[in-house]
PDB file of C-alpha atoms and ligand atoms in Angstrom:
ATOM      1  CA  MET A   1     -91.327  31.881  25.041  1.00  0.00           C
ATOM      2  CA  ILE A   2     -89.385  29.880  22.455  1.00  0.00           C
ATOM      3  CA  ILE A   3     -88.345  27.386  25.176  1.00  0.00           C
ATOM      4  CA  ILE A   4     -91.972  26.886  26.227  1.00  0.00           C
ATOM      5  CA  ARG A   5     -93.009  26.367  22.613  1.00  0.00           C
ATOM      6  CA  LYS A   6     -90.187  23.884  22.002  1.00  0.00           C
ATOM      7  CA  THR A   7     -91.077  21.960  25.164  1.00  0.00           C
ATOM      8  CA  LEU A   8     -94.739  21.794  24.128  1.00  0.00           C
ATOM      9  CA  LEU A   9     -93.703  20.758  20.605  1.00  0.00           C
ATOM     10  CA  ALA A  10     -91.708  17.920  22.186  1.00  0.00           C
ATOM     11  CA  PHE A  11     -94.503  16.745  24.514  1.00  0.00           C
ATOM     12  CA  THR A  12     -97.121  16.805  21.748  1.00  0.00           C
ATOM     13  CA  GLY A  13     -94.729  14.948  19.403  1.00  0.00           C
ATOM     14  CA  LEU A  14     -93.966  12.296  22.031  1.00  0.00           C
ATOM     15  CA  PHE A  15     -97.674  11.786  22.706  1.00  0.00           C
ATOM     16  CA  ILE A  16     -98.253  11.255  18.960  1.00  0.00           C
ATOM     17  CA  CYS A  17     -95.439   8.632  19.057  1.00  0.00           C
ATOM     18  CA  PHE A  18     -97.335   6.815  21.796  1.00  0.00           C
ATOM     19  CA  PHE A  19    -100.545   6.934  19.693  1.00  0.00           C
ATOM     20  CA  LEU A  20     -98.691   5.659  16.606  1.00  0.00           C
ATOM     21  CA  ILE A  21     -97.352   2.518  18.257  1.00  0.00           C
ATOM     22  CA  ALA A  22    -100.836   1.659  19.590  1.00  0.00           C
ATOM     23  CA  HIS A  23    -102.350   2.411  16.153  1.00  0.00           C
ATOM     24  CA  LEU A  24     -99.761   0.183  14.462  1.00  0.00           C
ATOM     25  CA  GLY A  25    -100.452  -2.654  16.914  1.00  0.00           C
ATOM     26  CA  ALA A  26    -104.179  -2.456  16.145  1.00  0.00           C
ATOM     27  CA  ASN A  27    -103.576  -2.344  12.393  1.00  0.00           C
ATOM     28  CA  PHE A  28    -101.400  -5.480  12.518  1.00  0.00           C
ATOM     29  CA  ILE A  29    -104.741  -7.286  13.011  1.00  0.00           C
ATOM     30  CA  LEU A  30    -105.248  -6.689   9.265  1.00  0.00           C
ATOM     31  CA  LEU A  31    -102.406  -9.123   8.512  1.00  0.00           C
ATOM     32  CA  LEU A  32    -104.199 -12.084  10.141  1.00  0.00           C
ATOM     33  CA  PRO A  33    -106.192 -14.455   7.908  1.00  0.00           C
ATOM     34  CA  ALA A  34    -109.412 -12.725   6.802  1.00  0.00           C
ATOM     35  CA  SER A  35    -111.681 -15.036   8.842  1.00  0.00           C
ATOM     36  CA  LYS A  36    -109.958 -13.858  12.056  1.00  0.00           C
ATOM     37  CA  ALA A  37    -109.060 -10.302  11.020  1.00  0.00           C
ATOM     38  CA  HIS A  38    -112.536  -9.277   9.843  1.00  0.00           C
ATOM     39  CA  PRO A  39    -114.456  -9.663  13.149  1.00  0.00           C
ATOM     40  CA  LEU A  40    -111.457  -8.632  15.272  1.00  0.00           C
ATOM     41  CA  TYR A  41    -110.781  -5.405  13.357  1.00  0.00           C
ATOM     42  CA  ASN A  42    -114.438  -4.395  13.480  1.00  0.00           C
ATOM     43  CA  ALA A  43    -114.550  -5.176  17.208  1.00  0.00           C
ATOM     44  CA  TYR A  44    -111.519  -2.891  17.619  1.00  0.00           C
ATOM     45  CA  SER A  45    -113.363  -0.201  15.646  1.00  0.00           C
ATOM     46  CA  SER A  46    -116.465  -0.346  17.840  1.00  0.00           C
ATOM     47  CA  PHE A  47    -114.268  -0.445  20.987  1.00  0.00           C
ATOM     48  CA  LEU A  48    -112.688   2.853  19.783  1.00  0.00           C
ATOM     49  CA  ARG A  49    -116.085   4.435  19.459  1.00  0.00           C
ATOM     50  CA  ASN A  50    -117.645   3.142  22.679  1.00  0.00           C
ATOM     51  CA  ASN A  51    -114.933   3.292  25.317  1.00  0.00           C
ATOM     52  CA  PHE A  52    -114.882   6.564  27.234  1.00  0.00           C
ATOM     53  CA  LEU A  53    -111.164   6.462  28.115  1.00  0.00           C
ATOM     54  CA  VAL A  54    -110.186   5.670  24.528  1.00  0.00           C
ATOM     55  CA  MET A  55    -112.354   8.556  23.318  1.00  0.00           C
ATOM     56  CA  ILE A  56    -110.534  10.950  25.671  1.00  0.00           C
ATOM     57  CA  ILE A  57    -107.154   9.676  24.421  1.00  0.00           C
ATOM     58  CA  ALA A  58    -108.386  10.208  20.836  1.00  0.00           C
ATOM     59  CA  TYR A  59    -109.333  13.832  21.553  1.00  0.00           C
ATOM     60  CA  VAL A  60    -105.994  14.451  23.308  1.00  0.00           C
ATOM     61  CA  ASN A  61    -104.337  13.008  20.202  1.00  0.00           C
ATOM     62  CA  TYR A  62    -106.252  15.352  17.832  1.00  0.00           C
ATOM     63  CA  ALA A  63    -105.288  18.296  20.079  1.00  0.00           C
ATOM     64  CA  CYS A  64    -101.641  17.156  20.045  1.00  0.00           C
ATOM     65  CA  ILE A  65    -101.567  16.876  16.231  1.00  0.00           C
ATOM     66  CA  ILE A  66    -103.097  20.347  15.748  1.00  0.00           C
ATOM     67  CA  SER A  67    -100.875  21.948  18.435  1.00  0.00           C
ATOM     68  CA  HIS A  68     -97.766  20.234  17.052  1.00  0.00           C
ATOM     69  CA  VAL A  69     -98.434  21.760  13.604  1.00  0.00           C
ATOM     70  CA  ILE A  70     -99.185  25.259  14.960  1.00  0.00           C
ATOM     71  CA  LEU A  71     -96.169  25.257  17.308  1.00  0.00           C
ATOM     72  CA  SER A  72     -93.784  24.113  14.583  1.00  0.00           C
ATOM     73  CA  VAL A  73     -95.020  26.917  12.265  1.00  0.00           C
ATOM     74  CA  LEU A  74     -94.636  29.509  15.067  1.00  0.00           C
ATOM     75  CA  ILE A  75     -91.113  28.291  15.915  1.00  0.00           C
ATOM     76  CA  THR A  76     -90.039  28.307  12.241  1.00  0.00           C
ATOM     77  CA  VAL A  77     -91.401  31.834  11.659  1.00  0.00           C
ATOM     78  CA  LYS A  78     -89.699  33.087  14.835  1.00  0.00           C
ATOM     79  CA  ASN A  79     -86.373  31.499  13.841  1.00  0.00           C
ATOM     80  CA  ARG A  80     -86.509  33.060  10.378  1.00  0.00           C
ATOM     81  CA  ARG A  81     -87.277  36.500  11.819  1.00  0.00           C
ATOM     82  CA  SER A  82     -84.603  36.390  14.501  1.00  0.00           C
ATOM     83  CA  LYS A  83     -81.521  38.384  13.649  1.00  0.00           C
ATOM     84  CA  GLY A  84     -78.998  35.659  14.254  1.00  0.00           C
ATOM     85  CA  PHE A  85     -80.761  33.358  11.779  1.00  0.00           C
ATOM     86  CA  THR A  86     -77.996  33.307   9.125  1.00  0.00           C
ATOM     87  CA  ASN A  87     -75.256  32.568  11.654  1.00  0.00           C
ATOM     88  CA  GLN A  88     -77.361  29.999  13.449  1.00  0.00           C
ATOM     89  CA  LYS A  89     -78.156  28.243  10.171  1.00  0.00           C
ATOM     90  CA  ASN A  90     -74.521  28.097   9.127  1.00  0.00           C
ATOM     91  CA  ALA A  91     -73.571  26.714  12.509  1.00  0.00           C
ATOM     92  CA  THR A  92     -76.204  23.981  12.424  1.00  0.00           C
ATOM     93  CA  LEU A  93     -75.533  23.027   8.811  1.00  0.00           C
ATOM     94  CA  GLU A  94     -72.019  22.012   9.719  1.00  0.00           C
ATOM     95  CA  ASN A  95     -73.011  19.410  12.251  1.00  0.00           C
ATOM     96  CA  SER A  96     -76.503  18.248  11.420  1.00  0.00           C
ATOM     97  CA  SER A  97     -78.166  15.898   8.990  1.00  0.00           C
ATOM     98  CA  TRP A  98     -80.441  16.552   6.010  1.00  0.00           C
ATOM     99  CA  THR A  99     -83.323  15.215   8.137  1.00  0.00           C
ATOM    100  CA  SER A 100     -82.847  17.670  10.982  1.00  0.00           C
ATOM    101  CA  GLN A 101     -82.682  20.537   8.466  1.00  0.00           C
ATOM    102  CA  ASN A 102     -85.904  19.422   6.773  1.00  0.00           C
ATOM    103  CA  MET A 103     -88.219  18.504   9.650  1.00  0.00           C
ATOM    104  CA  GLY A 104     -90.669  21.195   8.445  1.00  0.00           C
ATOM    105  CA  LEU A 105     -90.814  19.770   4.919  1.00  0.00           C
ATOM    106  CA  LEU A 106     -91.215  16.194   6.231  1.00  0.00           C
ATOM    107  CA  GLY A 107     -93.871  17.360   8.693  1.00  0.00           C
ATOM    108  CA  THR A 108     -95.795  19.123   5.907  1.00  0.00           C
ATOM    109  CA  ILE A 109     -95.798  15.934   3.800  1.00  0.00           C
ATOM    110  CA  LEU A 110     -97.053  14.004   6.853  1.00  0.00           C
ATOM    111  CA  LEU A 111     -99.785  16.558   7.491  1.00  0.00           C
ATOM    112  CA  ALA A 112    -100.982  16.105   3.885  1.00  0.00           C
ATOM    113  CA  PHE A 113    -100.885  12.320   4.453  1.00  0.00           C
ATOM    114  CA  ILE A 114    -102.914  12.604   7.687  1.00  0.00           C
ATOM    115  CA  VAL A 115    -105.564  14.819   5.999  1.00  0.00           C
ATOM    116  CA  ILE A 116    -105.978  12.299   3.137  1.00  0.00           C
ATOM    117  CA  HIS A 117    -105.915   9.396   5.624  1.00  0.00           C
ATOM    118  CA  MET A 118    -108.620  10.968   7.802  1.00  0.00           C
ATOM    119  CA  ALA A 119    -110.731  11.588   4.662  1.00  0.00           C
ATOM    120  CA  ASN A 120    -110.308   7.887   3.695  1.00  0.00           C
ATOM    121  CA  PHE A 121    -111.611   6.434   6.979  1.00  0.00           C
ATOM    122  CA  TRP A 122    -112.164   8.631   9.985  1.00  0.00           C
ATOM    123  CA  PHE A 123    -114.290  11.280   8.261  1.00  0.00           C
ATOM    124  CA  LYS A 124    -116.543   8.697   6.570  1.00  0.00           C
ATOM    125  CA  VAL A 125    -117.023   6.684   9.772  1.00  0.00           C
ATOM    126  CA  LYS A 126    -117.616   9.734  11.948  1.00  0.00           C
ATOM    127  CA  PHE A 127    -119.856  11.862   9.750  1.00  0.00           C
ATOM    128  CA  SER A 128    -121.780   9.617   7.361  1.00  0.00           C
ATOM    129  CA  GLY A 129    -124.221   8.520  10.069  1.00  0.00           C
ATOM    130  CA  GLU A 130    -124.277   4.902   8.813  1.00  0.00           C
ATOM    131  CA  ASP A 131    -122.662   1.781  10.240  1.00  0.00           C
ATOM    132  CA  HIS A 132    -119.453   0.954   8.418  1.00  0.00           C
ATOM    133  CA  ASP A 133    -117.521  -2.252   7.961  1.00  0.00           C
ATOM    134  CA  LEU A 134    -114.120  -0.737   8.693  1.00  0.00           C
ATOM    135  CA  TYR A 135    -112.256  -3.922   7.768  1.00  0.00           C
ATOM    136  CA  LEU A 136    -113.800  -3.963   4.276  1.00  0.00           C
ATOM    137  CA  MET A 137    -113.113  -0.232   3.898  1.00  0.00           C
ATOM    138  CA  VAL A 138    -109.383  -0.778   4.525  1.00  0.00           C
ATOM    139  CA  ILE A 139    -109.141  -3.871   2.301  1.00  0.00           C
ATOM    140  CA  SER A 140    -110.966  -2.154  -0.551  1.00  0.00           C
ATOM    141  CA  LEU A 141    -108.795   0.997  -0.277  1.00  0.00           C
ATOM    142  CA  PHE A 142    -105.573  -1.029  -0.379  1.00  0.00           C
ATOM    143  CA  SER A 143    -106.733  -3.106  -3.320  1.00  0.00           C
ATOM    144  CA  SER A 144    -106.260   0.079  -5.356  1.00  0.00           C
ATOM    145  CA  PRO A 145    -102.620   0.227  -6.580  1.00  0.00           C
ATOM    146  CA  GLY A 146    -102.580   4.033  -6.280  1.00  0.00           C
ATOM    147  CA  TYR A 147    -103.624   4.081  -2.606  1.00  0.00           C
ATOM    148  CA  ALA A 148    -101.446   1.092  -1.670  1.00  0.00           C
ATOM    149  CA  ALA A 149     -98.421   2.850  -3.244  1.00  0.00           C
ATOM    150  CA  PHE A 150     -99.343   6.185  -1.631  1.00  0.00           C
ATOM    151  CA  TYR A 151     -99.577   4.674   1.886  1.00  0.00           C
ATOM    152  CA  PHE A 152     -96.377   2.685   1.292  1.00  0.00           C
ATOM    153  CA  LEU A 153     -94.352   5.697   0.070  1.00  0.00           C
ATOM    154  CA  ALA A 154     -95.668   8.085   2.742  1.00  0.00           C
ATOM    155  CA  MET A 155     -93.958   5.941   5.379  1.00  0.00           C
ATOM    156  CA  LEU A 156     -90.497   7.110   4.217  1.00  0.00           C
ATOM    157  CA  PRO A 157     -91.045  10.721   5.413  1.00  0.00           C
ATOM    158  CA  LEU A 158     -92.685   9.250   8.554  1.00  0.00           C
ATOM    159  CA  GLY A 159     -89.559   7.195   9.353  1.00  0.00           C
ATOM    160  CA  LEU A 160     -87.227  10.134   8.700  1.00  0.00           C
ATOM    161  CA  HIS A 161     -89.345  12.573  10.753  1.00  0.00           C
ATOM    162  CA  LEU A 162     -89.569  10.182  13.720  1.00  0.00           C
ATOM    163  CA  ALA A 163     -85.902   9.134  13.560  1.00  0.00           C
ATOM    164  CA  HIS A 164     -84.823  12.710  14.242  1.00  0.00           C
ATOM    165  CA  GLY A 165     -87.914  13.807  16.178  1.00  0.00           C
ATOM    166  CA  VAL A 166     -87.702  11.373  19.098  1.00  0.00           C
ATOM    167  CA  GLU A 167     -84.128  12.337  20.031  1.00  0.00           C
ATOM    168  CA  SER A 168     -84.841  16.012  19.455  1.00  0.00           C
ATOM    169  CA  GLY A 169     -88.002  15.770  21.598  1.00  0.00           C
ATOM    170  CA  PHE A 170     -86.147  14.243  24.554  1.00  0.00           C
ATOM    171  CA  ARG A 171     -83.460  16.945  24.209  1.00  0.00           C
ATOM    172  CA  SER A 172     -86.132  19.674  24.286  1.00  0.00           C
ATOM    173  CA  ILE A 173     -87.725  18.344  27.470  1.00  0.00           C
ATOM    174  CA  GLY A 174     -84.378  18.725  29.170  1.00  0.00           C
ATOM    175  CA  LEU A 175     -82.626  15.363  28.999  1.00  0.00           C
ATOM    176  CA  TYR A 176     -79.129  16.585  28.275  1.00  0.00           C
ATOM    177  CA  HIS A 177     -77.106  13.773  29.814  1.00  0.00           C
ATOM    178  CA  ASN A 178     -74.839  12.510  27.040  1.00  0.00           C
ATOM    179  CA  LYS A 179     -74.956   8.816  27.888  1.00  0.00           C
ATOM    180  CA  PHE A 180     -78.750   8.868  28.122  1.00  0.00           C
ATOM    181  CA  LEU A 181     -79.107  10.882  24.906  1.00  0.00           C
ATOM    182  CA  ARG A 182     -76.937   8.426  22.978  1.00  0.00           C
ATOM    183  CA  TRP A 183     -79.198   5.605  24.167  1.00  0.00           C
ATOM    184  CA  ILE A 184     -82.339   7.624  23.346  1.00  0.00           C
ATOM    185  CA  ALA A 185     -80.976   8.427  19.862  1.00  0.00           C
ATOM    186  CA  LYS A 186     -80.549   4.702  19.135  1.00  0.00           C
ATOM    187  CA  ALA A 187     -83.907   3.737  20.647  1.00  0.00           C
ATOM    188  CA  GLY A 188     -85.556   6.610  18.713  1.00  0.00           C
ATOM    189  CA  VAL A 189     -84.146   5.407  15.402  1.00  0.00           C
ATOM    190  CA  ALA A 190     -85.214   1.811  16.155  1.00  0.00           C
ATOM    191  CA  TYR A 191     -88.731   2.988  17.107  1.00  0.00           C
ATOM    192  CA  ALA A 192     -88.945   5.191  13.984  1.00  0.00           C
ATOM    193  CA  TRP A 193     -88.064   2.473  11.480  1.00  0.00           C
ATOM    194  CA  PHE A 194     -90.049  -0.232  13.258  1.00  0.00           C
ATOM    195  CA  THR A 195     -93.119   2.039  13.074  1.00  0.00           C
ATOM    196  CA  ALA A 196     -92.560   3.220   9.482  1.00  0.00           C
ATOM    197  CA  ILE A 197     -91.746  -0.255   8.105  1.00  0.00           C
ATOM    198  CA  GLY A 198     -94.603  -1.776  10.135  1.00  0.00           C
ATOM    199  CA  PHE A 199     -97.129   0.644   8.586  1.00  0.00           C
ATOM    200  CA  ALA A 200     -95.546   0.344   5.106  1.00  0.00           C
ATOM    201  CA  ILE A 201     -95.886  -3.450   4.879  1.00  0.00           C
ATOM    202  CA  ILE A 202     -99.637  -3.396   5.665  1.00  0.00           C
ATOM    203  CA  PRO A 203    -100.874  -1.863   2.346  1.00  0.00           C
ATOM    204  CA  LEU A 204     -98.253  -3.875   0.465  1.00  0.00           C
ATOM    205  CA  ILE A 205     -99.316  -7.250   1.913  1.00  0.00           C
ATOM    206  CA  ILE A 206    -103.028  -6.442   1.511  1.00  0.00           C
ATOM    207  CA  TYR A 207    -102.531  -5.360  -2.113  1.00  0.00           C
ATOM    208  CA  PHE A 208    -100.581  -8.479  -3.122  1.00  0.00           C
ATOM    209  CA  ARG A 209    -102.838 -10.802  -1.122  1.00  0.00           C
ATOM    210  CA  GLN A 210    -105.747  -9.759  -3.424  1.00  0.00           C
ATOM    211  CA  GLU A 211    -108.475 -10.853  -1.031  1.00  0.00           C
ATOM    212  CA  THR A 212    -111.856 -11.245  -2.723  1.00  0.00           C
ATOM    213  CA  LEU A 213    -114.435  -9.048  -1.036  1.00  0.00           C
TER     214      LEU A 213
HETATM  215  C1  HEM B   1    -101.380   0.876   7.123  1.00  0.00           C
HETATM  216  C2  HEM B   1    -101.522   2.049   7.601  1.00  0.00           C
HETATM  217  C3  HEM B   1    -102.748   2.555   8.319  1.00  0.00           C
HETATM  218  C4  HEM B   1    -104.018   2.047   8.388  1.00  0.00           C
HETATM  219  C5  HEM B   1    -104.572   0.783   7.758  1.00  0.00           C
HETATM  220  C6  HEM B   1    -104.803   2.944   9.208  1.00  0.00           C
HETATM  221  C7  HEM B   1    -106.142   2.796   9.490  1.00  0.00           C
HETATM  222  C8  HEM B   1    -106.908   3.701  10.166  1.00  0.00           C
HETATM  223  C9  HEM B   1    -108.338   3.612  10.351  1.00  0.00           C
HETATM  224  C10 HEM B   1    -109.203   2.475   9.812  1.00  0.00           C
HETATM  225  C11 HEM B   1    -108.741   4.680  11.081  1.00  0.00           C
HETATM  226  C12 HEM B   1    -110.177   5.028  11.528  1.00  0.00           C
HETATM  227  C13 HEM B   1    -110.444   4.437  12.873  1.00  0.00           C
HETATM  228  C14 HEM B   1    -111.837   4.793  13.368  1.00  0.00           C
HETATM  229  O1  HEM B   1    -112.180   5.986  13.371  1.00  0.00           O
HETATM  230  O2  HEM B   1    -112.548   3.877  13.738  1.00  0.00           O
HETATM  231  C15 HEM B   1    -107.554   5.469  11.365  1.00  0.00           C
HETATM  232  C16 HEM B   1    -107.546   6.623  12.115  1.00  0.00           C
HETATM  233  C17 HEM B   1    -106.443   7.412  12.294  1.00  0.00           C
HETATM  234  N1  HEM B   1    -105.174   7.202  11.788  1.00  0.00           N
HETATM  235 FE1  HEM B   1    -104.574   5.597  10.744  1.00  0.00          FE
HETATM  236  N2  HEM B   1    -103.995   3.969   9.642  1.00  0.00           N
HETATM  237  C18 HEM B   1    -102.732   3.782   9.088  1.00  0.00           C
HETATM  238  C19 HEM B   1    -101.622   4.600   9.273  1.00  0.00           C
HETATM  239  C20 HEM B   1    -101.614   5.786   9.952  1.00  0.00           C
HETATM  240  C21 HEM B   1    -100.476   6.647  10.102  1.00  0.00           C
HETATM  241  C22 HEM B   1     -99.096   6.356   9.519  1.00  0.00           C
HETATM  242  C23 HEM B   1    -100.875   7.720  10.822  1.00  0.00           C
HETATM  243  C24 HEM B   1    -100.105   8.930  11.264  1.00  0.00           C
HETATM  244  C25 HEM B   1     -98.986   9.348  10.718  1.00  0.00           C
HETATM  245  C26 HEM B   1    -102.273   7.534  11.153  1.00  0.00           C
HETATM  246  C27 HEM B   1    -103.035   8.402  11.876  1.00  0.00           C
HETATM  247  C28 HEM B   1    -104.370   8.241  12.180  1.00  0.00           C
HETATM  248  C29 HEM B   1    -105.143   9.152  13.002  1.00  0.00           C
HETATM  249  C30 HEM B   1    -104.619  10.412  13.671  1.00  0.00           C
HETATM  250  C31 HEM B   1    -106.435   8.623  13.075  1.00  0.00           C
HETATM  251  C32 HEM B   1    -107.644   9.163  13.870  1.00  0.00           C
HETATM  252  C33 HEM B   1    -107.598   8.401  15.170  1.00  0.00           C
HETATM  253  C34 HEM B   1    -108.821   8.505  16.042  1.00  0.00           C
HETATM  254  O3  HEM B   1    -109.912   8.876  15.598  1.00  0.00           O
HETATM  255  O4  HEM B   1    -108.657   8.180  17.230  1.00  0.00           O
HETATM  256  N3  HEM B   1    -102.688   6.349  10.623  1.00  0.00           N
HETATM  257  N4  HEM B   1    -106.468   4.847  10.804  1.00  0.00           N
END
């Protein structure tokens, strides 16, 4: 059972990684000059809402996020209850990093970030029943120093979680070959910091650009 859960945790995590890189690419539009970014970002927003395939991918992504959280809680509870927990923990502490020991803590911080993030945009767009100018919503949120700092700082736990998670995910789906894993570990770390730094610079640039709305 634990193997099945770990495999599902890995697949859901890897799907979220795929979503994140696409999401980052779309959000880079925000860094273009306002005259180009404004219509393009809103066109992206209406494409998200009107394309059937994209809507399916979005629902798969929500399911992956929810399942990833539930599976990680179930695996943690099971590990704590299992008799060999103390020995196992001592063994892993010797040869693993702070990040790998604290994936649950990092994941919890990210879950809090995602809930606040969804409340900032997704919830308003989906449930208010009005048409929204998504570009102006993002620019106005990031012109607040508190939100810009919050989004910037939240990308540190994201980078740490992904840097360990990608390698760990590939291990869990059965890729044990050492040479391949070493390559995956490096590619995972590069992906993690590219994604985290990419997201972190967006609120920073928008805040300091001080665009007049
Ligand atoms: C600069 C950083 C970011 C910006 C400006 C941003 C912007 C947005 C916007 C505007 C939406 C609403 C899209 C819509 O419903 O039309 C959205 C949705 C979403 N964002 Fe972000 N985002 C950022 C970072 C992140 C990060 C780091 C994560 C995950 C760790 C994330 C996860 C999500 C999810 C899961 C959704 C819902 C997607 C959907 O409905 O398909 N975002 N984001």
